[in-house]
Amino acid sequence: MSDTSSSKYIIELKNVSFVYGEGTPFRSEALTDVSVGIERGTVTGIIGHTGSGKSTLVQLLNGLIKPQSGTVLLDGRDIWADPKKIGQVRFRVGLVFQYPEYQLFEETVWRDIAFGPRNMGLPEDEIKRRVSEAMAFVGLDEKLADASPFELSGGQKRRVAIAGVIAMEPEVLVLDEPAAGLDPMGREEILGGVWSYQRRKKSTVVIVSHSMEDMARFCDRLIVMCGGRVSMTGTCADIFRQADRLTEIGLDIPQITRLIFALKARGVDIDTDIYTIDRAKAVIEEMIKQKRSGSRC
Amino acid sequence: MSGTPFIKAENLCFSYSIAEDGGLRRELPVIKNVSFEIGRGDFVAILGHNGSGKSTLAKLLNLILTPTSGKIYIDGRDITDPAITEDDIFEIRRKIGMVFQNPDNQLVATVVEEDVAFGPENLGIPPEEIRRRVNEALAIVGMSAYARHSPHQLSGGQKQRVAIAGIIAMLPECIVFDESTSMLDPSGRKEVMNTIVSLNRDRGITVLHITHNMDEAVLADRVIVINDGEIFLDGTPREVFSHVGELQSVGLDVPQVTELLYELSVDGIKMPDGSPLPRGVLSEEEGAEILRALL
Amino acid sequence: MLKDITLGQFFPGDSPLHKLDPRTKLILTTVYIILVFVARGAPGFAVILLFTLAMIAASKIPAKIILRGLRPLVFIITFTAIINLFWTKGENLLFRLGFIEIYSEGVLYAVLMVLRVVLLLLGSSVLLTYTTSPIALTDGLEQLLSPLKKLRVPVHEFAMMMTIALRFIPTLIEETDKIMNAQKARGVDFSSGGIIRRAKALIPILIPLFVSAFRRADELAIAMECRCYRGGEGRTRMKVLKLSYRDLVASVIFVFFTAAVIAANVFIPWLSV
């Protein structure tokens, strides 16, 4: 491969396999020969069932676990080339776990968000800048800085935890189910916040989620996992076009896409590349307009 | 509905008393003058965003919380009567079982069947009868094969089904699901929703399903939307979901099909015969029929 | 990973030992422990050793697992051996090197003492922990101690606490694992630095763990109340412990065993310590 194509990916996995409990009776293969890349400056979604290897994949991205075989490249360099420097990789690839609010521990919101940057050994004024910037990104009011994180609402706690990783200003921000358990407004705030952060910082974001509707709205590219392997990669359009394959591995497609397929099945000639409400509305209104002008002629 | 409603709430109020700086206490109203009736065998979804008061409402029904004012009648009996005895309270808790959000934090025993037996054991039921009920309850939720497993070996959906079995074994008349699906993945959600629907349809158990997921609310016969401690909307899923703008204004969603048709009608699109687009359309099949007529 | 640690030492099975009533096993283990301390001469120890080997065979637990169970005690065993070997003074000097003197009595002491420690561990684990599930153990203890309820000892509450602890140990271990990973991702390093740095690195784990444990306790308490829990009063059990002919047989065997050990002590106290 040429240099230009390898720099397209900020993180690249090459033939990566990972097994839990190797050498014990509980041995289970989580990932088998996975080769996949995360494109620089995009929002990439990872979808798949529980047990498809998503969470393992996510932990490989920042070196929390080491693959038994294969390599993980960050900016073209093997992250495990020098295992002593793996800490640096964790600062460059920030990982937000599921239900991250349960990792809060400091006395104030501000100190909790500053925890990561402080571990990086940054100067005090830089920490200050990053913390207030991160709070703004996730939409936390400055006034909350001195509050105890344990007194906040569930959604606010979640945002503090995400801000704690954003404040490390990682080149890649990885979020495992960031909106799990939240109501629609909470989902919107978190996912919208992460999306606008990505657009402004031009960084790379990876989101794991079960909600196809959310993925369709916020992701540029998707990686579909199934049985410890990558089953599909591509843009949202590429993926949702293959509705049969998704259904086959037991995944959903957005309801709006199902609607368009149902419409197509009724003999309406419609572009099936539709996976958001806005696009569906635009296409349908355009078709109505054309039909009217057509019938007038 | 025959005769008295199973649950009847009259002018129900509840407020938390919170400590302010300086030792003063302030009343924080959570439920504000709510009245409703729920019939025996109904399947009601209670929809609301986080902090709307929907979970508080559920905890009032079996006296985990005591209302500040107002009355609750279960089966015609006033449970807010100060003269109520402890035995009465436990009888109400038997009748109205509760399944909570976090599947881990409601299983007590280290073996599935022992956990299902926990409720009946508390009721003082003879051992042979407990054994019979446990086996039956596990069969109903489809977890018989896991009777000897330990809860931590199960998936989230399976744990929730065990929790449901634990309630069924107490032979309740009503089960309140307090966001019991919100921590589950899609397949776990499906398992649990199928179980809930069949408990209602096949066994006539009254179901109150508290959720913020509109796809689940669609499965109910009736949807009550709670906002800011008050009943905001109440009706069939179709009626409730026809109020797209109102639902969105209180931080809730509607199914995508419903939203699309709503958006189209806001843009002035009408049916070919000039009538407005139908509202509260929930299924993609029905949506597709309407759109075909338009195109 | 933390969750790979097997908890408790129970090995499920259906050997005669597994099938004994936990109450019988608790009592017989107590008797066994007393006998190990009472035994004085080599013949007495030989009887106990043979009996213990027979129990291991009856339990059908692989010898490898049983030996592995001794591993954490290697230090204590070695320590016991050395102390007895070097510090016992006697009449029959076997060996001298500088100030180190080893007497034949010392060798005998060392062997018997090591044997005592090993037997204690082997016997009680085979008879009790390896073959009894934690839940059965708790039930057995609750029943055995139930007379104490009359003295207002909260036996039921104690047993309930044990059960809940057993139920939540795996959950909390998994949670610790998760929190550790989350803090590692925020740059905490658990494996380097001095003891103070390492201890400090535990704070970001312990606080969230405590917060979560309290939250769980709170939710569990409400869930238990909703399931009509109100203490041990008026409570029945699905599984009632029942003594069977096996328990009778085991007890009779133990009577003979006890008699044999005592007889050995009294009539053939050779090489006694």
mmCIF file of N, CA, C and O in Angstrom, chain A residues 47 49 212 222 224 231-232 235-262 264-265 271-275, chain B residues 284:
data_model
loop_
_atom_site.group_PDB
_atom_site.id
_atom_site.type_symbol
_atom_site.label_atom_id
_atom_site.label_comp_id
_atom_site.label_asym_id
_atom_site.label_seq_id
_atom_site.Cartn_x
_atom_site.Cartn_y
_atom_site.Cartn_z
ATOM 1 N N ILE A 47 -21.264 -1.013 15.266
ATOM 2 C CA ILE A 47 -22.513 -1.649 15.666
ATOM 3 C C ILE A 47 -22.355 -3.163 15.676
ATOM 4 O O ILE A 47 -21.480 -3.711 15.010
ATOM 5 N N HIS A 49 -24.144 -6.946 17.995
ATOM 6 C CA HIS A 49 -24.789 -7.411 19.227
ATOM 7 C C HIS A 49 -23.846 -7.339 20.391
ATOM 8 O O HIS A 49 -22.652 -7.285 20.198
ATOM 9 N N MET A 212 -29.713 2.340 15.853
ATOM 10 C CA MET A 212 -29.445 2.584 14.439
ATOM 11 C C MET A 212 -29.860 4.003 14.045
ATOM 12 O O MET A 212 -29.230 4.629 13.210
ATOM 13 N N LEU A 222 -19.510 3.445 9.233
ATOM 14 C CA LEU A 222 -19.927 2.417 10.185
ATOM 15 C C LEU A 222 -19.048 1.179 10.045
ATOM 16 O O LEU A 222 -18.582 0.857 8.953
ATOM 17 N N VAL A 224 -19.555 -2.803 11.124
ATOM 18 C CA VAL A 224 -20.515 -3.760 11.660
ATOM 19 C C VAL A 224 -19.753 -4.996 12.131
ATOM 20 O O VAL A 224 -18.999 -5.592 11.362
ATOM 21 N N SER A 231 -17.966 -7.555 9.884
ATOM 22 C CA SER A 231 -18.784 -8.116 8.815
ATOM 23 C C SER A 231 -19.018 -7.113 7.693
ATOM 24 O O SER A 231 -19.192 -7.496 6.542
ATOM 25 N N MET A 232 -19.044 -5.821 8.010
ATOM 26 C CA MET A 232 -19.187 -4.815 6.953
ATOM 27 C C MET A 232 -18.523 -3.523 7.407
ATOM 28 O O MET A 232 -18.521 -3.210 8.586
ATOM 29 N N THR A 235 -19.826 3.714 4.448
ATOM 30 C CA THR A 235 -20.618 4.858 4.880
ATOM 31 C C THR A 235 -21.976 4.346 5.354
ATOM 32 O O THR A 235 -22.333 3.196 5.095
ATOM 33 N N CYS A 236 -22.743 5.193 6.035
ATOM 34 C CA CYS A 236 -24.065 4.779 6.498
ATOM 35 C C CYS A 236 -24.902 4.272 5.336
ATOM 36 O O CYS A 236 -25.587 3.255 5.433
ATOM 37 N N ALA A 237 -24.805 4.984 4.203
ATOM 38 C CA ALA A 237 -25.586 4.580 3.030
ATOM 39 C C ALA A 237 -25.174 3.182 2.588
ATOM 40 O O ALA A 237 -26.028 2.326 2.330
ATOM 41 N N ASP A 238 -23.851 2.943 2.534
ATOM 42 C CA ASP A 238 -23.357 1.621 2.124
ATOM 43 C C ASP A 238 -23.940 0.531 3.006
ATOM 44 O O ASP A 238 -24.304 -0.548 2.534
ATOM 45 N N ILE A 239 -23.977 0.809 4.299
ATOM 46 C CA ILE A 239 -24.388 -0.224 5.249
ATOM 47 C C ILE A 239 -25.898 -0.429 5.234
ATOM 48 O O ILE A 239 -26.387 -1.554 5.093
ATOM 49 N N PHE A 240 -26.651 0.670 5.366
ATOM 50 C CA PHE A 240 -28.103 0.502 5.489
ATOM 51 C C PHE A 240 -28.747 0.044 4.179
ATOM 52 O O PHE A 240 -29.854 -0.464 4.184
ATOM 53 N N ARG A 241 -28.016 0.215 3.079
ATOM 54 C CA ARG A 241 -28.518 -0.296 1.805
ATOM 55 C C ARG A 241 -28.633 -1.813 1.878
ATOM 56 O O ARG A 241 -29.478 -2.421 1.249
ATOM 57 N N GLN A 242 -27.716 -2.420 2.682
ATOM 58 C CA GLN A 242 -27.716 -3.886 2.759
ATOM 59 C C GLN A 242 -28.591 -4.350 3.920
ATOM 60 O O GLN A 242 -28.139 -5.080 4.800
ATOM 61 N N ALA A 243 -29.831 -3.900 3.894
ATOM 62 C CA ALA A 243 -30.744 -4.205 4.995
ATOM 63 C C ALA A 243 -30.841 -5.704 5.247
ATOM 64 O O ALA A 243 -30.886 -6.135 6.397
ATOM 65 N N ASP A 244 -30.853 -6.505 4.181
ATOM 66 C CA ASP A 244 -31.014 -7.958 4.361
ATOM 67 C C ASP A 244 -29.872 -8.526 5.186
ATOM 68 O O ASP A 244 -30.078 -9.339 6.074
ATOM 69 N N ARG A 245 -28.647 -8.070 4.860
ATOM 70 C CA ARG A 245 -27.494 -8.612 5.587
ATOM 71 C C ARG A 245 -27.545 -8.213 7.051
ATOM 72 O O ARG A 245 -27.199 -8.997 7.926
ATOM 73 N N LEU A 246 -27.982 -6.975 7.308
ATOM 74 C CA LEU A 246 -28.085 -6.538 8.703
ATOM 75 C C LEU A 246 -29.118 -7.368 9.448
ATOM 76 O O LEU A 246 -28.888 -7.807 10.574
ATOM 77 N N THR A 247 -30.266 -7.568 8.805
ATOM 78 C CA THR A 247 -31.320 -8.357 9.450
ATOM 79 C C THR A 247 -30.837 -9.785 9.684
ATOM 80 O O THR A 247 -31.131 -10.381 10.715
ATOM 81 N N GLU A 248 -30.092 -10.300 8.722
ATOM 82 C CA GLU A 248 -29.565 -11.659 8.821
ATOM 83 C C GLU A 248 -28.731 -11.848 10.089
ATOM 84 O O GLU A 248 -28.854 -12.864 10.773
ATOM 85 N N ILE A 249 -27.890 -10.856 10.418
ATOM 86 C CA ILE A 249 -27.090 -10.993 11.641
ATOM 87 C C ILE A 249 -27.833 -10.426 12.847
ATOM 88 O O ILE A 249 -27.257 -10.242 13.906
ATOM 89 N N GLY A 250 -29.118 -10.191 12.665
ATOM 90 C CA GLY A 250 -29.948 -9.839 13.817
ATOM 91 C C GLY A 250 -29.872 -8.388 14.221
ATOM 92 O O GLY A 250 -30.178 -8.040 15.357
ATOM 93 N N LEU A 251 -29.445 -7.514 13.317
ATOM 94 C CA LEU A 251 -29.412 -6.095 13.650
ATOM 95 C C LEU A 251 -30.570 -5.381 12.967
ATOM 96 O O LEU A 251 -31.085 -5.832 11.951
ATOM 97 N N ASP A 252 -30.934 -4.263 13.535
ATOM 98 C CA ASP A 252 -32.038 -3.485 12.985
ATOM 99 C C ASP A 252 -31.527 -2.503 11.955
ATOM 100 O O ASP A 252 -30.349 -2.236 11.860
ATOM 101 N N ILE A 253 -32.470 -1.924 11.226
ATOM 102 C CA ILE A 253 -32.148 -0.747 10.436
ATOM 103 C C ILE A 253 -33.100 0.335 10.938
ATOM 104 O O ILE A 253 -34.108 0.021 11.563
ATOM 105 N N PRO A 254 -32.780 1.622 10.692
ATOM 106 C CA PRO A 254 -33.672 2.661 11.199
ATOM 107 C C PRO A 254 -35.102 2.446 10.675
ATOM 108 O O PRO A 254 -35.294 1.975 9.558
ATOM 109 N N GLN A 255 -36.088 2.795 11.516
ATOM 110 C CA GLN A 255 -37.482 2.577 11.122
ATOM 111 C C GLN A 255 -37.792 3.308 9.817
ATOM 112 O O GLN A 255 -38.523 2.817 8.968
ATOM 113 N N ILE A 256 -37.174 4.486 9.644
ATOM 114 C CA ILE A 256 -37.457 5.284 8.465
ATOM 115 C C ILE A 256 -37.003 4.535 7.198
ATOM 116 O O ILE A 256 -37.673 4.556 6.170
ATOM 117 N N THR A 257 -35.888 3.811 7.326
ATOM 118 C CA THR A 257 -35.408 3.026 6.186
ATOM 119 C C THR A 257 -36.361 1.857 5.917
ATOM 120 O O THR A 257 -36.655 1.531 4.772
ATOM 121 N N ARG A 258 -36.855 1.248 6.988
ATOM 122 C CA ARG A 258 -37.837 0.165 6.819
ATOM 123 C C ARG A 258 -39.075 0.684 6.108
ATOM 124 O O ARG A 258 -39.660 0.015 5.264
ATOM 125 N N LEU A 259 -39.482 1.914 6.461
ATOM 126 C CA LEU A 259 -40.654 2.522 5.831
ATOM 127 C C LEU A 259 -40.421 2.663 4.324
ATOM 128 O O LEU A 259 -41.293 2.328 3.511
ATOM 129 N N ILE A 260 -39.224 3.139 3.977
ATOM 130 C CA ILE A 260 -38.929 3.342 2.557
ATOM 131 C C ILE A 260 -38.912 2.000 1.818
ATOM 132 O O ILE A 260 -39.430 1.880 0.706
ATOM 133 N N PHE A 261 -38.377 0.967 2.481
ATOM 134 C CA PHE A 261 -38.395 -0.362 1.865
ATOM 135 C C PHE A 261 -39.832 -0.850 1.679
ATOM 136 O O PHE A 261 -40.170 -1.436 0.648
ATOM 137 N N ALA A 262 -40.682 -0.587 2.681
ATOM 138 C CA ALA A 262 -42.084 -0.997 2.580
ATOM 139 C C ALA A 262 -42.757 -0.272 1.421
ATOM 140 O O ALA A 262 -43.614 -0.832 0.720
ATOM 141 N N LYS A 264 -41.223 0.870 -1.267
ATOM 142 C CA LYS A 264 -40.659 0.301 -2.497
ATOM 143 C C LYS A 264 -41.366 -1.014 -2.814
ATOM 144 O O LYS A 264 -41.697 -1.297 -3.967
ATOM 145 N N ALA A 265 -41.628 -1.801 -1.755
ATOM 146 C CA ALA A 265 -42.296 -3.087 -1.948
ATOM 147 C C ALA A 265 -43.708 -2.898 -2.490
ATOM 148 O O ALA A 265 -44.283 -3.809 -3.093
ATOM 149 N N ASP A 271 -35.798 6.161 -4.178
ATOM 150 C CA ASP A 271 -34.414 5.963 -3.799
ATOM 151 C C ASP A 271 -34.391 5.362 -2.387
ATOM 152 O O ASP A 271 -34.951 5.938 -1.464
ATOM 153 N N THR A 272 -33.746 4.196 -2.217
ATOM 154 C CA THR A 272 -33.792 3.573 -0.888
ATOM 155 C C THR A 272 -32.626 4.005 0.001
ATOM 156 O O THR A 272 -32.465 3.507 1.094
ATOM 157 N N ASP A 273 -31.827 4.941 -0.486
ATOM 158 C CA ASP A 273 -30.694 5.441 0.295
ATOM 159 C C ASP A 273 -31.118 6.432 1.365
ATOM 160 O O ASP A 273 -30.546 7.505 1.483
ATOM 161 N N ILE A 274 -32.150 6.085 2.116
ATOM 162 C CA ILE A 274 -32.697 7.057 3.062
ATOM 163 C C ILE A 274 -32.617 6.478 4.461
ATOM 164 O O ILE A 274 -33.125 5.394 4.711
ATOM 165 N N TYR A 275 -31.959 7.190 5.344
ATOM 166 C CA TYR A 275 -31.885 6.671 6.711
ATOM 167 C C TYR A 275 -32.043 7.745 7.772
ATOM 168 O O TYR A 275 -31.821 7.501 8.936
ATOM 169 N N GLU B 284 -44.733 1.104 10.157
ATOM 170 C CA GLU B 284 -44.209 1.490 8.848
ATOM 171 C C GLU B 284 -45.127 1.001 7.730
ATOM 172 O O GLU B 284 -45.195 1.611 6.672
#
